[in-house]
Amino acid sequence: GMDMMGMSIIATVTAVGGGTLRDCFLGTGTVFWLKNPIYLQISLVTAWLTLLFWPKLEQNLGITGSELPVCIADAIGLAAFAVVGAQKAAGLGLPTLAWVVCGLLSACFGGVVRDVVCREKSRIMYPQRTLYGVPPMMGAVMYALLSVKTSMETHLIVC
């Protein structure tokens, strides 16, 4: 396994990599985690707690990374990051399809960078392993649909 430094680097790349790529592609200036270091702090504390407690959870409870509760928590987190990415694109006045692309990029591409660095098959490219890309895409699509519907209803009320 990895030591604390390796795990911290991989956890941080995974946590902020997608949003970093999104911000670079969108040309929004300084990437989000440099403006607000709480994102780095959360990823580091989470990595350290995982390093500390995961072996005990695995040994005492038999929990693995592919257990249903872990996969559900991962899917919810990815969907939430997708909404954050979609909101960023919407706030820049980009077309609705770009909201979904930015949402998917924000949620998944930190994991793609992680997989490349760790020389693993990328989870988003091999859907038989997990539904890594579907929940975030659905989160971004739902955000876009609800935002457009809300905007249309607001415009109708104003008229």
Short mmCIF file of C-alpha atoms in Angstrom, two decimals:
data_model
loop_
_atom_site.label_atom_id
_atom_site.label_comp_id
_atom_site.label_asym_id
_atom_site.label_seq_id
_atom_site.Cartn_x
_atom_site.Cartn_y
_atom_site.Cartn_z
CA GLY A 1 0.00 0.00 0.00
CA MET A 2 0.85 3.65 -0.09
CA ASP A 3 2.34 5.63 2.74
CA MET A 4 0.73 8.81 4.08
CA MET A 5 2.41 11.05 1.48
CA GLY A 6 1.39 8.90 -1.48
CA MET A 7 -2.16 8.56 -0.25
CA SER A 8 -2.39 12.31 0.41
CA ILE A 9 -1.25 13.09 -3.13
CA ILE A 10 -3.61 10.59 -4.75
CA ALA A 11 -6.54 11.69 -2.58
CA THR A 12 -5.94 15.34 -3.38
CA VAL A 13 -5.53 14.73 -7.12
CA THR A 14 -8.77 12.75 -7.09
CA ALA A 15 -10.65 15.34 -5.03
CA VAL A 16 -9.67 18.49 -6.89
CA GLY A 17 -8.43 17.20 -10.27
CA GLY A 18 -11.72 17.39 -12.15
CA GLY A 19 -12.57 20.88 -10.92
CA THR A 20 -9.01 22.00 -11.67
CA LEU A 21 -9.28 20.79 -15.27
CA ARG A 22 -12.71 22.42 -15.54
CA ASP A 23 -11.39 25.77 -14.33
CA CYS A 24 -8.40 25.54 -16.70
CA PHE A 25 -10.62 24.67 -19.68
CA LEU A 26 -13.05 27.46 -18.83
CA GLY A 27 -10.23 29.99 -18.37
CA THR A 28 -11.69 31.27 -15.11
CA GLY A 29 -8.33 32.32 -13.70
CA THR A 30 -7.05 30.88 -10.45
CA VAL A 31 -8.37 27.38 -9.80
CA PHE A 32 -10.96 27.00 -7.05
CA TRP A 33 -8.82 25.24 -4.44
CA LEU A 34 -6.14 27.93 -4.52
CA LYS A 35 -8.81 30.56 -3.82
CA ASN A 36 -10.43 28.48 -1.11
CA PRO A 37 -8.00 26.00 0.51
CA ILE A 38 -10.75 24.28 2.51
CA TYR A 39 -11.00 21.82 -0.41
CA LEU A 40 -7.37 20.78 0.10
CA GLN A 41 -7.86 20.57 3.84
CA ILE A 42 -10.92 18.33 3.49
CA SER A 43 -9.18 16.00 1.04
CA LEU A 44 -6.10 15.70 3.25
CA VAL A 45 -8.03 15.09 6.47
CA THR A 46 -10.21 12.53 4.70
CA ALA A 47 -7.15 10.75 3.32
CA TRP A 48 -5.51 10.62 6.73
CA LEU A 49 -8.67 9.36 8.44
CA THR A 50 -9.06 6.72 5.73
CA LEU A 51 -5.45 5.63 6.17
CA LEU A 52 -6.03 5.38 9.91
CA PHE A 53 -9.46 3.69 10.01
CA TRP A 54 -9.91 1.78 6.74
CA PRO A 55 -7.75 -1.22 7.72
CA LYS A 56 -9.79 -1.61 10.92
CA LEU A 57 -13.11 -1.36 9.04
CA GLU A 58 -11.90 -3.88 6.51
CA GLN A 59 -10.59 -6.29 9.13
CA ASN A 60 -13.36 -6.03 11.74
CA LEU A 61 -16.43 -5.48 9.54
CA GLY A 62 -15.28 -7.02 6.26
CA ILE A 63 -16.04 -3.78 4.39
CA THR A 64 -14.35 -3.46 1.01
CA GLY A 65 -14.24 -0.65 -1.54
CA SER A 66 -16.80 -2.44 -3.68
CA GLU A 67 -19.46 -2.84 -0.96
CA LEU A 68 -22.85 -1.35 -1.84
CA PRO A 69 -22.80 1.39 0.86
CA VAL A 70 -19.38 2.57 -0.34
CA CYS A 71 -20.55 2.60 -3.98
CA ILE A 72 -23.74 4.49 -3.07
CA ALA A 73 -21.81 7.09 -1.08
CA ASP A 74 -19.38 7.48 -4.00
CA ALA A 75 -22.24 7.90 -6.50
CA ILE A 76 -23.92 10.55 -4.34
CA GLY A 77 -20.66 12.45 -3.96
CA LEU A 78 -19.94 12.30 -7.68
CA ALA A 79 -23.45 13.52 -8.50
CA ALA A 80 -23.03 16.43 -6.08
CA PHE A 81 -19.71 17.43 -7.68
CA ALA A 82 -21.41 17.24 -11.07
CA VAL A 83 -24.02 19.75 -9.94
CA VAL A 84 -21.28 22.08 -8.68
CA GLY A 85 -19.56 21.86 -12.09
CA ALA A 86 -22.83 22.45 -13.92
CA GLN A 87 -23.53 25.49 -11.73
CA LYS A 88 -20.12 26.90 -12.60
CA ALA A 89 -20.84 26.61 -16.34
CA ALA A 90 -24.34 28.02 -15.92
CA GLY A 91 -22.94 30.97 -13.98
CA LEU A 92 -20.64 31.73 -16.90
CA GLY A 93 -23.62 31.85 -19.28
CA LEU A 94 -22.54 28.78 -21.26
CA PRO A 95 -25.03 26.69 -23.27
CA THR A 96 -26.94 24.01 -21.36
CA LEU A 97 -25.00 21.13 -22.91
CA ALA A 98 -21.80 22.71 -21.60
CA TRP A 99 -23.32 22.56 -18.10
CA VAL A 100 -23.55 18.77 -18.38
CA VAL A 101 -20.04 18.46 -19.82
CA CYS A 102 -18.58 20.66 -17.07
CA GLY A 103 -20.49 18.67 -14.47
CA LEU A 104 -19.16 15.37 -15.74
CA LEU A 105 -15.64 16.78 -16.06
CA SER A 106 -15.74 18.19 -12.52
CA ALA A 107 -17.00 14.97 -10.98
CA CYS A 108 -15.06 12.32 -12.88
CA PHE A 109 -11.79 13.59 -14.23
CA GLY A 110 -9.99 13.76 -10.90
CA GLY A 111 -10.57 10.00 -10.86
CA VAL A 112 -9.27 9.70 -14.42
CA VAL A 113 -6.08 11.52 -13.44
CA ARG A 114 -5.79 9.27 -10.35
CA ASP A 115 -6.18 6.14 -12.47
CA VAL A 116 -3.55 7.31 -14.96
CA VAL A 117 -1.07 8.19 -12.19
CA CYS A 118 -1.70 4.80 -10.50
CA ARG A 119 -1.54 2.95 -13.85
CA GLU A 120 -5.05 1.55 -13.44
CA LYS A 121 -7.77 1.14 -16.04
CA SER A 122 -9.87 4.27 -15.81
CA ARG A 123 -13.17 3.51 -14.06
CA ILE A 124 -15.15 5.82 -16.34
CA MET A 125 -13.87 3.99 -19.42
CA TYR A 126 -14.83 0.52 -18.14
CA PRO A 127 -18.49 0.67 -17.05
CA GLN A 128 -18.60 -3.07 -16.29
CA ARG A 129 -16.52 -2.28 -13.20
CA THR A 130 -18.80 0.46 -11.82
CA LEU A 131 -21.30 3.10 -12.89
CA TYR A 132 -18.69 5.79 -12.36
CA GLY A 133 -19.87 8.24 -15.02
CA VAL A 134 -23.64 7.71 -15.04
CA PRO A 135 -24.63 9.18 -11.63
CA PRO A 136 -22.67 12.41 -12.15
CA MET A 137 -24.02 12.81 -15.67
CA MET A 138 -27.57 12.29 -14.37
CA GLY A 139 -26.95 14.82 -11.60
CA ALA A 140 -25.78 17.42 -14.11
CA VAL A 141 -28.67 16.64 -16.49
CA MET A 142 -31.20 16.94 -13.64
CA TYR A 143 -29.68 20.24 -12.59
CA ALA A 144 -29.88 21.53 -16.16
CA LEU A 145 -33.46 20.34 -16.65
CA LEU A 146 -34.64 21.78 -13.35
CA SER A 147 -32.80 25.06 -13.96
CA VAL A 148 -34.25 25.47 -17.45
CA LYS A 149 -37.74 24.52 -16.25
CA THR A 150 -37.50 26.93 -13.31
CA SER A 151 -36.27 29.70 -15.61
CA MET A 152 -39.12 29.09 -18.06
CA GLU A 153 -41.70 29.18 -15.25
CA THR A 154 -40.15 32.37 -13.86
CA HIS A 155 -40.27 33.99 -17.33
CA LEU A 156 -43.91 32.95 -17.74
CA ILE A 157 -44.83 34.46 -14.38
CA VAL A 158 -43.03 37.70 -15.22
CA CYS A 159 -44.87 37.91 -18.56
#
